[in-house]
Amino acid sequence: MSLLSLLLWPLVALWLAITLLAQHRRFQPLINPLDGFHVIPRWTFFAPNPGVRDYHLVVRDRRRDGSTTDWKSVPVYTPRPGCAWLWHPGKRSSKIMNDAIQSIKFLQKQGEVGATGLPFTMPYLLLLRYASHAVPPDPDGTEFQIAIIESTGHDNRKLECSFLSDFHSR
Amino acid sequence: MDRVDIAPDIVQCLIITKILLAAWSLLSAAEWLFNLHLFRSDGLLSWKILGLRPGLIGAPPFRSYFYSESFIVSVLLSRILGGLVLLLPYPNHAGPGDLAASLAILLSCLYMSWRSRFGGDGSDQMGMVVAFGAAIMSAGVAMDDASLAWCGIFALAGQATLAYFAAGAAKLASPVWREGGALLGVMQTQSYGDSFAARFAQDRPGFCTFVCWLTIVTETLFPLVFILPPGLLMASLACFAAFHFSNAWFMGLNAFVWPFLATYPSVILASSAIRDWAGLA
């Protein structure tokens, strides 16, 4: 057995053992902070809670006179092409938004940052910045606000607002 | 394990693994290149926000280049180059370039995961796993070290087993999956759903429950592949491959197919070794 082999066998065994532990929520707070490169995979696809909702980001402006504009949809989803089974780059942007929204919901649920701390977190800032650039501001708009709308169902879609931000300066 | 000549089946395993890894590398890099706008200042992965993370490596002047769009393009091009090198036909079907190419792909995976932080999925994780396993196998073949090559096989077979088993066990623990609501719920979404499948599933709760339980049982029982006779093993893996193709078709999970299939040659070799060891052959 070569020296490299002698080193790699225990390393691989340890990697597999940590991967097994990382599938359980109890061990994730210990492992996640040390896994910046995501070398420990999470294999619990679509479980225990499968994604049965679509998330939509909307934005509106508040004008100088205090009135607000209508909500405008922030474009994230692209319609899935017929060849998506082979080529589907559009899935990435919706996955990024889903991840950011899940992070916001997790932070809210955890309660560590609180309502005042949430606007300083990365997923919040990411969505805020993207929304502010993706939708042209109202000519009289001085501040803007974002909201997350969740939709379920296919033919009869049900909409629900799950998050409303404060107003932020343009 | 003594240092012995690499068996032809290990070389065959490496060849199939690296071809499938190359397919994933080319596809994933091309899709990222198509999404470069996400990394721009006004994109969903803007460095102006992601750069606020604490503990970033490198001094500030170097950091700005390290996370720039041009560096991302270089990393993705290195992944593409790595994929192309893996497809080179060597006289003995496996060559010294395989190790460098696998490592280049592995490093590109680590970098993209670090740089993007959000938006990674299971195909990225398995791509990284396969690149790591292929690098170890390639090193074993290049150094004529069977033990090292088997370490790569162990890594790939082990992660594939954990992937299916953990996915099945997590679904088993979920009431939504056990009651069959997960299939219809997911199919009704725009992100991962399919309008035809959603309409078909809507009035067939029994079918939904059957598909959910089929997924739970087959994924959870994946470790049994290591004791199945060769014929049943191949049939089982063909079913799992069909599962990934159907996910690509109905859910748009196109990039999962190649890295997951890339682990199958290692699963087959590991199964054969375990059956030999247990006297089941």
XYZ file of N, CA and C in Angstrom, chain B residues 27-273:
741
model
N -21.482 20.017 -19.778
C -22.844 20.542 -19.646
C -22.925 21.608 -18.551
N -22.391 21.299 -17.381
C -22.532 22.240 -16.250
C -21.762 23.530 -16.509
N -20.572 23.408 -17.100
C -19.789 24.613 -17.389
C -20.491 25.470 -18.439
N -21.042 24.806 -19.457
C -21.750 25.560 -20.513
C -22.973 26.264 -19.923
N -23.697 25.598 -19.018
C -24.886 26.224 -18.414
C -24.491 27.400 -17.517
N -23.371 27.249 -16.795
C -22.906 28.375 -15.972
C -22.503 29.556 -16.863
N -21.809 29.253 -17.965
C -21.388 30.332 -18.872
C -22.608 31.066 -19.433
N -23.677 30.308 -19.661
C -24.920 30.901 -20.135
C -25.532 31.813 -19.067
N -25.168 31.563 -17.809
C -25.729 32.317 -16.675
C -24.761 33.346 -16.099
N -23.797 33.753 -16.890
C -22.772 34.676 -16.359
C -23.374 35.974 -15.819
N -24.513 36.382 -16.398
C -25.156 37.626 -15.946
C -25.496 37.579 -14.453
N -25.640 36.374 -13.914
C -25.969 36.258 -12.483
C -24.840 36.806 -11.607
N -23.614 36.769 -12.126
C -22.457 37.185 -11.334
C -22.167 38.680 -11.461
N -22.884 39.333 -12.340
C -22.606 40.766 -12.546
C -23.075 41.566 -11.349
N -22.702 42.817 -11.342
C -22.971 43.690 -10.198
C -24.457 43.743 -9.838
N -25.321 43.657 -10.870
C -26.758 43.716 -10.606
C -27.415 42.340 -10.657
N -26.614 41.289 -10.636
C -27.159 39.935 -10.751
C -27.527 39.331 -9.404
N -28.136 38.146 -9.476
C -28.565 37.475 -8.249
C -27.393 36.994 -7.405
N -26.216 36.853 -8.028
C -25.032 36.428 -7.271
C -23.988 37.543 -7.252
N -24.478 38.760 -7.143
C -23.587 39.924 -7.157
C -22.529 39.834 -6.057
N -21.303 40.078 -6.459
C -20.226 40.023 -5.479
C -20.297 41.180 -4.491
N -21.012 42.232 -4.868
C -21.165 43.362 -3.948
C -21.889 42.910 -2.681
N -22.705 41.871 -2.793
C -23.384 41.330 -1.618
C -22.656 40.103 -1.091
N -22.371 39.146 -1.973
C -21.720 37.910 -1.506
C -20.327 38.184 -0.951
N -19.716 39.277 -1.382
C -18.399 39.657 -0.877
C -18.432 40.170 0.550
N -19.625 40.318 1.099
C -19.721 40.796 2.483
C -19.537 39.671 3.493
N -19.365 38.440 2.977
C -19.188 37.307 3.886
C -17.927 37.467 4.724
N -18.005 37.129 5.981
C -16.799 37.199 6.793
C -15.843 36.047 6.442
N -14.582 36.239 6.706
C -13.601 35.165 6.553
C -13.231 34.846 5.127
N -13.328 35.829 4.223
C -12.953 35.541 2.841
C -11.439 35.465 2.712
N -11.039 34.541 1.858
C -9.603 34.329 1.735
C -8.956 35.405 0.858
N -7.667 35.635 1.084
C -6.912 36.555 0.233
C -6.995 38.000 0.685
N -5.983 38.754 0.343
C -5.962 40.187 0.655
C -6.889 40.912 -0.317
N -7.422 42.078 0.047
C -8.417 42.761 -0.800
C -8.051 42.939 -2.277
N -6.826 43.378 -2.651
C -6.558 43.583 -4.080
C -6.653 42.281 -4.873
N -6.170 41.200 -4.282
C -6.204 39.900 -4.927
C -7.638 39.381 -4.987
N -8.377 39.671 -3.908
C -9.746 39.169 -3.799
C -10.632 39.661 -4.944
N -10.463 40.918 -5.309
C -11.332 41.464 -6.349
C -11.137 40.719 -7.666
N -9.907 40.286 -7.949
C -9.664 39.531 -9.176
C -10.178 38.093 -9.036
N -9.959 37.524 -7.859
C -10.294 36.129 -7.605
C -11.790 35.857 -7.776
N -12.615 36.867 -7.510
C -14.056 36.666 -7.611
C -14.674 37.393 -8.805
N -13.830 37.895 -9.699
C -14.335 38.664 -10.836
C -14.949 37.745 -11.894
N -15.692 38.373 -12.796
C -16.347 37.605 -13.854
C -15.312 36.918 -14.752
N -14.188 37.618 -15.001
C -13.186 37.015 -15.890
C -12.560 35.781 -15.238
N -12.415 35.819 -13.904
C -11.851 34.646 -13.231
C -12.851 33.488 -13.280
N -14.120 33.820 -13.118
C -15.156 32.773 -13.189
C -15.116 32.116 -14.575
N -14.980 32.936 -15.612
C -14.905 32.396 -16.973
C -13.688 31.476 -17.104
N -12.548 31.898 -16.531
C -11.339 31.055 -16.611
C -11.573 29.710 -15.923
N -12.223 29.758 -14.767
C -12.487 28.518 -14.020
C -13.393 27.594 -14.836
N -14.417 28.184 -15.443
C -15.348 27.355 -16.221
C -14.682 26.814 -17.483
N -13.803 27.611 -18.068
C -13.072 27.114 -19.244
C -12.127 25.985 -18.844
N -11.565 26.081 -17.644
C -10.691 24.985 -17.185
C -11.518 23.718 -16.957
N -12.772 23.891 -16.527
C -13.644 22.711 -16.378
C -13.931 22.092 -17.746
N -14.163 22.959 -18.719
C -14.426 22.450 -20.076
C -13.190 21.739 -20.632
N -12.033 22.358 -20.418
C -10.783 21.745 -20.885
C -10.581 20.392 -20.200
N -10.846 20.362 -18.891
C -10.732 19.102 -18.150
C -11.647 18.039 -18.738
N -12.880 18.429 -19.063
C -13.827 17.488 -19.657
C -13.328 16.967 -20.999
N -12.752 17.866 -21.795
C -12.258 17.452 -23.118
C -11.057 16.511 -22.984
N -10.183 16.806 -22.019
C -9.010 15.937 -21.803
C -9.466 14.532 -21.396
N -10.517 14.466 -20.576
C -11.014 13.150 -20.151
C -11.540 12.328 -21.326
N -11.912 13.022 -22.395
C -12.456 12.307 -23.561
C -11.367 11.890 -24.554
N -10.104 12.304 -24.279
C -9.020 11.945 -25.202
C -8.833 10.434 -25.232
N -8.734 9.870 -26.425
C -8.532 8.409 -26.493
C -7.056 8.036 -26.322
N -6.687 7.550 -25.152
C -5.307 7.088 -24.933
C -5.172 5.668 -25.476
N -3.936 5.275 -25.839
C -3.748 3.909 -26.370
C -4.242 2.838 -25.389
N -3.989 3.043 -24.094
C -4.456 2.036 -23.123
C -5.730 2.508 -22.405
N -6.411 3.459 -23.014
C -7.721 3.939 -22.557
C -7.700 4.797 -21.293
N -6.577 4.901 -20.634
C -6.495 5.766 -19.456
C -5.087 6.332 -19.411
N -4.959 7.617 -19.234
C -3.636 8.216 -19.322
C -3.354 9.203 -18.211
N -2.150 9.748 -18.215
C -1.744 10.649 -17.134
C -2.558 11.942 -17.087
N -3.136 12.328 -18.236
C -3.922 13.552 -18.255
C -5.195 13.444 -17.425
N -5.640 12.207 -17.165
C -6.897 12.002 -16.438
C -6.841 12.589 -15.035
N -5.697 12.410 -14.372
C -5.562 12.907 -13.001
C -5.640 14.434 -12.983
N -4.875 15.061 -13.871
C -4.879 16.528 -13.925
C -6.259 17.063 -14.294
N -6.908 16.384 -15.245
C -8.232 16.839 -15.687
C -9.262 16.699 -14.563
N -9.226 15.574 -13.860
C -10.177 15.355 -12.749
C -9.952 16.383 -11.645
N -8.671 16.658 -11.368
C -8.372 17.651 -10.321
C -8.828 19.050 -10.741
N -8.650 19.368 -12.028
C -9.106 20.679 -12.524
C -10.620 20.812 -12.362
N -11.332 19.734 -12.677
C -12.798 19.756 -12.531
C -13.171 19.873 -11.056
N -12.462 19.126 -10.213
C -12.740 19.177 -8.767
C -12.531 20.598 -8.223
N -11.417 21.214 -8.604
C -11.138 22.581 -8.121
C -12.180 23.570 -8.628
N -12.620 23.365 -9.865
C -13.647 24.269 -10.407
C -14.956 24.112 -9.631
N -15.250 22.876 -9.205
C -16.468 22.636 -8.406
C -16.367 23.368 -7.068
N -15.210 23.245 -6.428
C -15.021 23.880 -5.115
C -15.126 25.394 -5.248
N -14.512 25.923 -6.303
C -14.542 27.367 -6.491
C -15.968 27.864 -6.743
N -16.688 27.204 -7.653
C -18.042 27.661 -7.990
C -18.976 27.557 -6.786
N -18.758 26.532 -5.982
C -19.579 26.369 -4.789
C -19.326 27.514 -3.808
N -18.052 27.871 -3.666
C -17.662 28.953 -2.755
C -18.125 30.309 -3.275
N -17.948 30.512 -4.572
C -18.269 31.807 -5.166
C -19.771 32.054 -5.212
N -20.546 31.006 -5.552
C -21.978 31.236 -5.744
C -22.749 31.156 -4.431
N -22.377 30.262 -3.575
C -23.016 30.056 -2.279
C -24.485 29.639 -2.396
N -25.279 30.350 -3.170
C -26.681 29.989 -3.384
C -26.826 29.371 -4.777
N -27.808 28.470 -4.896
C -28.144 27.963 -6.233
C -27.502 26.644 -6.607
N -26.670 26.096 -5.725
C -26.086 24.790 -6.024
C -27.129 23.696 -5.822
N -26.966 22.587 -6.556
C -27.923 21.492 -6.363
C -27.191 20.155 -6.262
N -27.974 19.083 -6.211
C -27.401 17.757 -6.028
C -26.483 17.342 -7.161
N -26.721 17.868 -8.363
C -25.846 17.494 -9.477
C -24.456 18.104 -9.285
N -24.413 19.308 -8.715
C -23.118 19.927 -8.424
C -22.371 19.110 -7.369
N -23.131 18.660 -6.360
C -22.496 17.875 -5.291
C -21.959 16.560 -5.841
N -22.796 15.870 -6.643
C -22.338 14.579 -7.164
C -21.227 14.770 -8.195
N -21.266 15.865 -8.945
C -20.182 16.160 -9.882
C -18.862 16.307 -9.147
N -18.908 17.002 -8.019
C -17.713 17.172 -7.196
C -17.225 15.817 -6.663
N -18.169 15.009 -6.195
C -17.826 13.676 -5.672
C -17.166 12.828 -6.764
N -17.755 12.831 -7.956
C -17.226 11.999 -9.048
C -15.837 12.493 -9.479
N -15.659 13.814 -9.508
C -14.337 14.349 -9.878
C -13.283 13.892 -8.861
N -13.660 13.901 -7.579
C -12.730 13.457 -6.530
C -12.413 11.968 -6.689
N -13.468 11.165 -6.853
C -13.278 9.724 -7.004
C -12.462 9.394 -8.251
N -12.764 10.091 -9.354
C -12.042 9.835 -10.609
C -10.575 10.231 -10.481
N -10.310 11.304 -9.710
C -8.915 11.720 -9.502
C -8.152 10.635 -8.748
N -8.772 10.070 -7.723
C -8.085 9.016 -6.951
C -7.878 7.775 -7.831
N -8.921 7.405 -8.561
C -8.792 6.233 -9.454
C -7.709 6.460 -10.502
N -7.700 7.674 -11.073
C -6.691 7.983 -12.099
C -5.290 7.898 -11.520
N -5.135 8.402 -10.291
C -3.828 8.331 -9.645
C -3.444 6.868 -9.433
N -4.404 6.049 -9.035
C -4.141 4.625 -8.833
C -3.711 3.949 -10.126
N -4.403 4.271 -11.223
C -4.068 3.664 -12.520
C -2.708 4.172 -12.996
N -2.469 5.485 -12.832
C -1.202 6.064 -13.291
C -0.021 5.496 -12.499
N -0.232 5.260 -11.199
C 0.859 4.760 -10.345
C 0.867 3.236 -10.255
N -0.041 2.603 -10.998
C -0.156 1.149 -10.955
C -0.398 0.653 -9.524
N -1.240 1.367 -8.818
C -1.503 1.078 -7.406
C -2.988 0.699 -7.263
N -3.243 -0.585 -7.194
C -4.632 -1.066 -7.150
C -5.354 -0.587 -5.894
N -4.638 -0.521 -4.799
C -5.251 -0.086 -3.534
C -5.792 1.342 -3.660
N -4.998 2.173 -4.312
C -5.402 3.573 -4.494
C -6.622 3.663 -5.421
N -6.588 2.876 -6.488
C -7.727 2.876 -7.412
C -8.992 2.407 -6.695
N -8.841 1.398 -5.836
C -10.000 0.897 -5.079
C -10.517 1.944 -4.099
N -9.637 2.796 -3.617
C -10.060 3.874 -2.707
C -11.027 4.818 -3.438
N -10.713 5.133 -4.703
C -11.601 5.975 -5.503
C -12.940 5.293 -5.745
N -12.874 3.980 -6.005
C -14.112 3.198 -6.222
C -14.952 3.201 -4.941
N -14.276 3.031 -3.817
C -14.946 3.035 -2.505
C -15.632 4.388 -2.270
N -14.948 5.471 -2.614
C -15.507 6.818 -2.418
C -16.775 7.002 -3.259
N -16.709 6.602 -4.521
C -17.863 6.810 -5.407
C -19.032 5.891 -5.038
N -18.729 4.619 -4.796
C -19.801 3.680 -4.434
C -20.419 4.090 -3.094
N -19.557 4.540 -2.176
C -20.040 4.953 -0.854
C -20.946 6.166 -0.926
N -20.540 7.173 -1.666
C -21.369 8.383 -1.761
C -22.662 8.105 -2.533
N -22.600 7.265 -3.549
C -23.830 6.921 -4.284
C -24.810 6.222 -3.347
N -24.295 5.314 -2.552
C -25.160 4.576 -1.611
C -25.768 5.533 -0.593
N -24.938 6.417 -0.052
C -25.451 7.397 0.922
C -26.493 8.298 0.273
N -26.244 8.677 -0.973
C -27.162 9.590 -1.656
C -28.553 8.975 -1.781
N -28.605 7.753 -2.300
C -29.919 7.123 -2.483
C -30.558 6.785 -1.132
N -29.750 6.242 -0.225
C -30.313 5.819 1.059
C -30.840 7.020 1.849
N -30.038 8.092 1.906
C -30.461 9.282 2.675
C -31.702 9.910 2.040
N -31.740 9.940 0.712
C -32.913 10.515 0.037
C -34.159 9.690 0.357
N -34.014 8.368 0.363
C -35.151 7.496 0.670
C -35.566 7.606 2.122
N -34.588 7.591 3.031
C -34.902 7.638 4.464
C -35.567 8.964 4.834
N -35.100 10.061 4.238
C -35.696 11.371 4.532
C -37.139 11.423 4.037
N -37.413 10.766 2.918
C -38.791 10.725 2.397
C -39.660 9.837 3.290
N -39.073 8.754 3.778
C -39.820 7.846 4.655
C -40.257 8.571 5.933
N -39.439 9.498 6.389
C -39.752 10.236 7.620
C -40.767 11.359 7.380
N -41.136 11.568 6.129
C -41.995 12.705 5.803
C -43.447 12.273 5.555
N -44.400 12.815 6.311
C -45.811 12.455 6.093
C -46.287 12.800 4.675
N -45.779 13.909 4.126
C -46.208 14.323 2.775
C -45.836 13.255 1.741
N -44.692 12.648 1.932
C -44.259 11.593 1.013
C -45.037 10.306 1.272
N -45.200 9.962 2.553
C -45.881 8.698 2.877
C -47.341 8.726 2.419
N -47.946 9.907 2.482
C -49.358 9.997 2.101
C -49.543 10.225 0.592
N -48.456 10.425 -0.119
C -48.536 10.547 -1.577
C -48.736 11.959 -2.095
N -48.794 12.945 -1.201
C -49.051 14.323 -1.631
C -47.842 14.990 -2.275
N -46.657 14.435 -2.042
C -45.439 15.088 -2.540
C -45.404 15.126 -4.064
N -45.810 14.030 -4.690
C -45.711 13.952 -6.151
C -46.564 15.036 -6.816
N -47.832 15.105 -6.400
C -48.719 16.103 -7.004
C -48.242 17.518 -6.667
N -47.840 17.716 -5.409
C -47.376 19.039 -4.977
C -46.203 19.532 -5.809
N -45.225 18.674 -6.022
C -44.040 19.076 -6.795
C -44.401 19.265 -8.268
N -45.211 18.358 -8.790
C -45.571 18.447 -10.214
C -46.387 19.699 -10.530
N -47.033 20.263 -9.499
C -47.846 21.464 -9.728
C -47.012 22.749 -9.701
N -45.751 22.650 -9.371
C -44.935 23.871 -9.334
C -44.410 24.211 -10.729
N -44.087 25.490 -10.886
C -43.457 25.926 -12.143
C -41.987 25.515 -12.162
N -41.371 25.522 -10.964
C -39.929 25.286 -10.890
C -39.565 23.858 -11.283
N -40.257 22.882 -10.699
C -39.877 21.480 -10.913
C -41.027 20.635 -11.442
N -42.146 21.275 -11.756
C -43.325 20.502 -12.131
C -43.466 20.306 -13.631
N -44.567 19.659 -13.966
C -44.864 19.385 -15.367
C -46.383 19.385 -15.495
N -46.898 20.177 -16.424
C -48.351 20.350 -16.492
C -49.063 19.041 -16.844
N -48.476 18.261 -17.747
C -49.104 16.987 -18.115
C -49.137 16.043 -16.910
N -47.996 15.942 -16.234
C -47.920 15.040 -15.069
C -48.846 15.523 -13.955
N -48.952 16.851 -13.782
C -49.814 17.394 -12.725
C -51.270 17.055 -13.014
N -51.696 17.212 -14.271
C -53.098 16.906 -14.621
C -53.369 15.413 -14.485
N -52.387 14.611 -14.879
C -52.550 13.152 -14.781
C -52.670 12.727 -13.312
N -51.825 13.345 -12.461
C -51.782 12.927 -11.052
C -52.960 13.467 -10.241
N -53.554 14.565 -10.733
C -54.566 15.272 -9.952
C -55.736 14.369 -9.529
N -56.210 13.558 -10.451
C -57.383 12.726 -10.147
C -57.007 11.284 -9.814
N -55.735 11.056 -9.556
C -55.303 9.675 -9.290
C -54.480 9.612 -7.996
N -55.121 9.796 -6.847
C -54.378 9.773 -5.583
C -53.681 8.437 -5.331
N -54.297 7.357 -5.790
C -53.683 6.039 -5.598
C -52.366 5.936 -6.361
N -52.362 6.475 -7.565
C -51.145 6.460 -8.377
C -50.043 7.277 -7.695
N -50.440 8.450 -7.146
C -49.457 9.317 -6.463
C -48.843 8.601 -5.266
N -49.695 7.940 -4.477
C -49.181 7.220 -3.298
C -48.255 6.095 -3.738
N -48.639 5.391 -4.809
C -47.805 4.298 -5.315
C -46.423 4.815 -5.740
N -46.401 5.914 -6.493
C -45.113 6.448 -6.982
C -44.253 6.929 -5.808
N -44.899 7.585 -4.838
C -44.135 8.065 -3.665
C -43.521 6.895 -2.906
N -44.316 5.854 -2.674
C -43.787 4.689 -1.937
C -42.752 3.925 -2.755
N -42.954 3.889 -4.075
C -41.955 3.242 -4.937
C -40.615 3.957 -4.802
N -40.669 5.299 -4.779
C -39.440 6.089 -4.634
C -38.810 5.837 -3.260
N -39.654 5.873 -2.217
C -39.145 5.666 -0.854
C -38.467 4.303 -0.725
N -39.177 3.257 -1.163
C -38.675 1.884 -0.953
C -37.411 1.632 -1.776
N -37.440 2.025 -3.061
C -36.275 1.718 -3.902
C -35.038 2.501 -3.458
N -35.235 3.763 -3.094
C -34.065 4.551 -2.655
C -33.518 4.016 -1.336
N -34.408 3.704 -0.407
C -33.949 3.241 0.906
C -33.250 1.880 0.801
N -33.726 1.058 -0.122
C -33.129 -0.286 -0.251
C -31.934 -0.321 -1.203
N -31.476 0.842 -1.649
C -30.346 0.868 -2.596
C -29.129 0.075 -2.094
N -28.786 0.125 -0.790
C -27.600 -0.632 -0.333
C -27.648 -2.115 -0.665
N -28.841 -2.664 -0.914
C -28.937 -4.091 -1.256
C -28.256 -4.417 -2.586
N -27.974 -3.391 -3.404
C -27.321 -3.679 -4.697
C -25.980 -4.381 -4.492
N -25.414 -4.229 -3.312
C -24.087 -4.809 -3.090
C -24.133 -6.326 -2.866
N -25.330 -6.876 -2.699
C -25.398 -8.342 -2.552
C -26.229 -8.992 -3.667
N -26.681 -8.164 -4.618
C -27.496 -8.727 -5.697
C -26.615 -9.462 -6.706
N -27.136 -10.550 -7.301
C -26.399 -11.191 -8.397
C -26.290 -10.238 -9.588
N -25.283 -10.435 -10.439
C -24.998 -9.468 -11.507
C -26.204 -9.073 -12.357
N -27.024 -10.049 -12.730
C -28.169 -9.740 -13.589
C -29.143 -8.782 -12.915
N -29.474 -9.084 -11.656
C -30.402 -8.231 -10.913
C -29.791 -6.863 -10.621
N -28.476 -6.876 -10.376
C -27.771 -5.609 -10.114
C -27.889 -4.689 -11.321
N -27.620 -5.249 -12.508
C -27.685 -4.418 -13.717
C -29.110 -3.919 -13.956
N -30.086 -4.804 -13.691
C -31.493 -4.410 -13.885
C -31.858 -3.287 -12.904
N -31.375 -3.403 -11.651
C -31.674 -2.371 -10.647
C -31.075 -1.031 -11.058
N -29.805 -1.083 -11.494
C -29.153 0.177 -11.877
C -29.818 0.775 -13.121
N -30.307 -0.088 -13.995
C -31.029 0.423 -15.180
C -32.295 1.154 -14.728
N -32.951 0.610 -13.696
C -34.169 1.272 -13.166
C -33.812 2.623 -12.542
N -32.707 2.664 -11.791
C -32.297 3.947 -11.190
C -31.911 4.951 -12.285
N -31.282 4.461 -13.332
C -30.931 5.361 -14.449
C -32.211 5.905 -15.088
N -33.210 5.016 -15.251
C -34.495 5.452 -15.824
C -35.146 6.497 -14.919
N -34.991 6.321 -13.615
C -35.519 7.287 -12.633
C -34.892 8.672 -12.882
N -33.584 8.708 -13.105
C -32.918 10.001 -13.341
C -33.344 10.616 -14.677
N -33.509 9.770 -15.695
C -33.955 10.296 -16.989
C -35.377 10.849 -16.878
N -36.223 10.161 -16.093
C -37.598 10.666 -15.948
C -37.601 11.976 -15.153
N -36.696 12.106 -14.171
C -36.577 13.379 -13.449
C -36.120 14.505 -14.376
N -35.238 14.143 -15.308
C -34.780 15.147 -16.280
C -35.946 15.574 -17.171
N -36.757 14.610 -17.576
C -37.862 14.888 -18.480
C -38.971 15.690 -17.797
N -39.394 15.202 -16.624
C -40.559 15.823 -15.979
C -40.190 17.021 -15.096
N -38.997 17.018 -14.513
C -38.647 18.058 -13.544
C -37.580 19.023 -14.046
N -37.020 18.735 -15.197
C -35.966 19.608 -15.727
C -34.632 19.434 -15.009
N -34.475 18.303 -14.296
C -33.216 18.066 -13.571
C -32.226 17.361 -14.504
N -31.857 18.070 -15.554
C -31.047 17.468 -16.611
C -29.625 17.134 -16.181
N -29.078 17.935 -15.276
C -27.654 17.755 -14.932
C -27.428 16.640 -13.921
N -28.505 16.073 -13.354
C -28.329 15.000 -12.375
C -27.938 13.671 -13.045
N -28.375 13.510 -14.282
C -28.233 12.204 -14.934
C -26.773 11.757 -14.974
N -25.897 12.640 -15.477
C -24.525 12.205 -15.794
C -23.684 11.900 -14.561
N -23.645 12.744 -13.536
C -22.805 12.385 -12.388
C -23.338 11.183 -11.604
N -24.663 11.027 -11.550
C -25.177 9.862 -10.820
C -24.870 8.573 -11.581
N -25.034 8.618 -12.899
C -24.697 7.425 -13.685
C -23.196 7.136 -13.620
N -22.405 8.174 -13.426
C -20.947 7.996 -13.370
C -20.519 7.179 -12.150
N -21.382 7.085 -11.150
C -21.002 6.292 -9.957
C -21.305 4.803 -10.164
N -22.121 4.470 -11.163
C -22.573 3.081 -11.303
C -21.437 2.081 -11.577
N -20.447 2.415 -12.431
C -19.358 1.452 -12.613
C -18.664 1.103 -11.289
N -18.514 2.097 -10.412
C -17.895 1.832 -9.106
C -18.803 0.964 -8.247
N -20.118 1.227 -8.323
C -21.074 0.404 -7.557
C -20.985 -1.048 -8.030
N -20.868 -1.231 -9.343
C -20.808 -2.603 -9.899
C -19.540 -3.318 -9.421
N -18.402 -2.609 -9.463
C -17.152 -3.233 -9.016
C -17.188 -3.518 -7.516
N -17.703 -2.563 -6.747
C -17.768 -2.753 -5.291
C -18.692 -3.916 -4.957
N -19.801 -4.024 -5.685
C -20.741 -5.124 -5.464
C -20.060 -6.466 -5.741
N -19.311 -6.512 -6.834
C -18.617 -7.743 -7.192
C -17.603 -8.122 -6.105
N -16.877 -7.119 -5.609
C -15.865 -7.382 -4.573
C -16.536 -7.864 -3.280
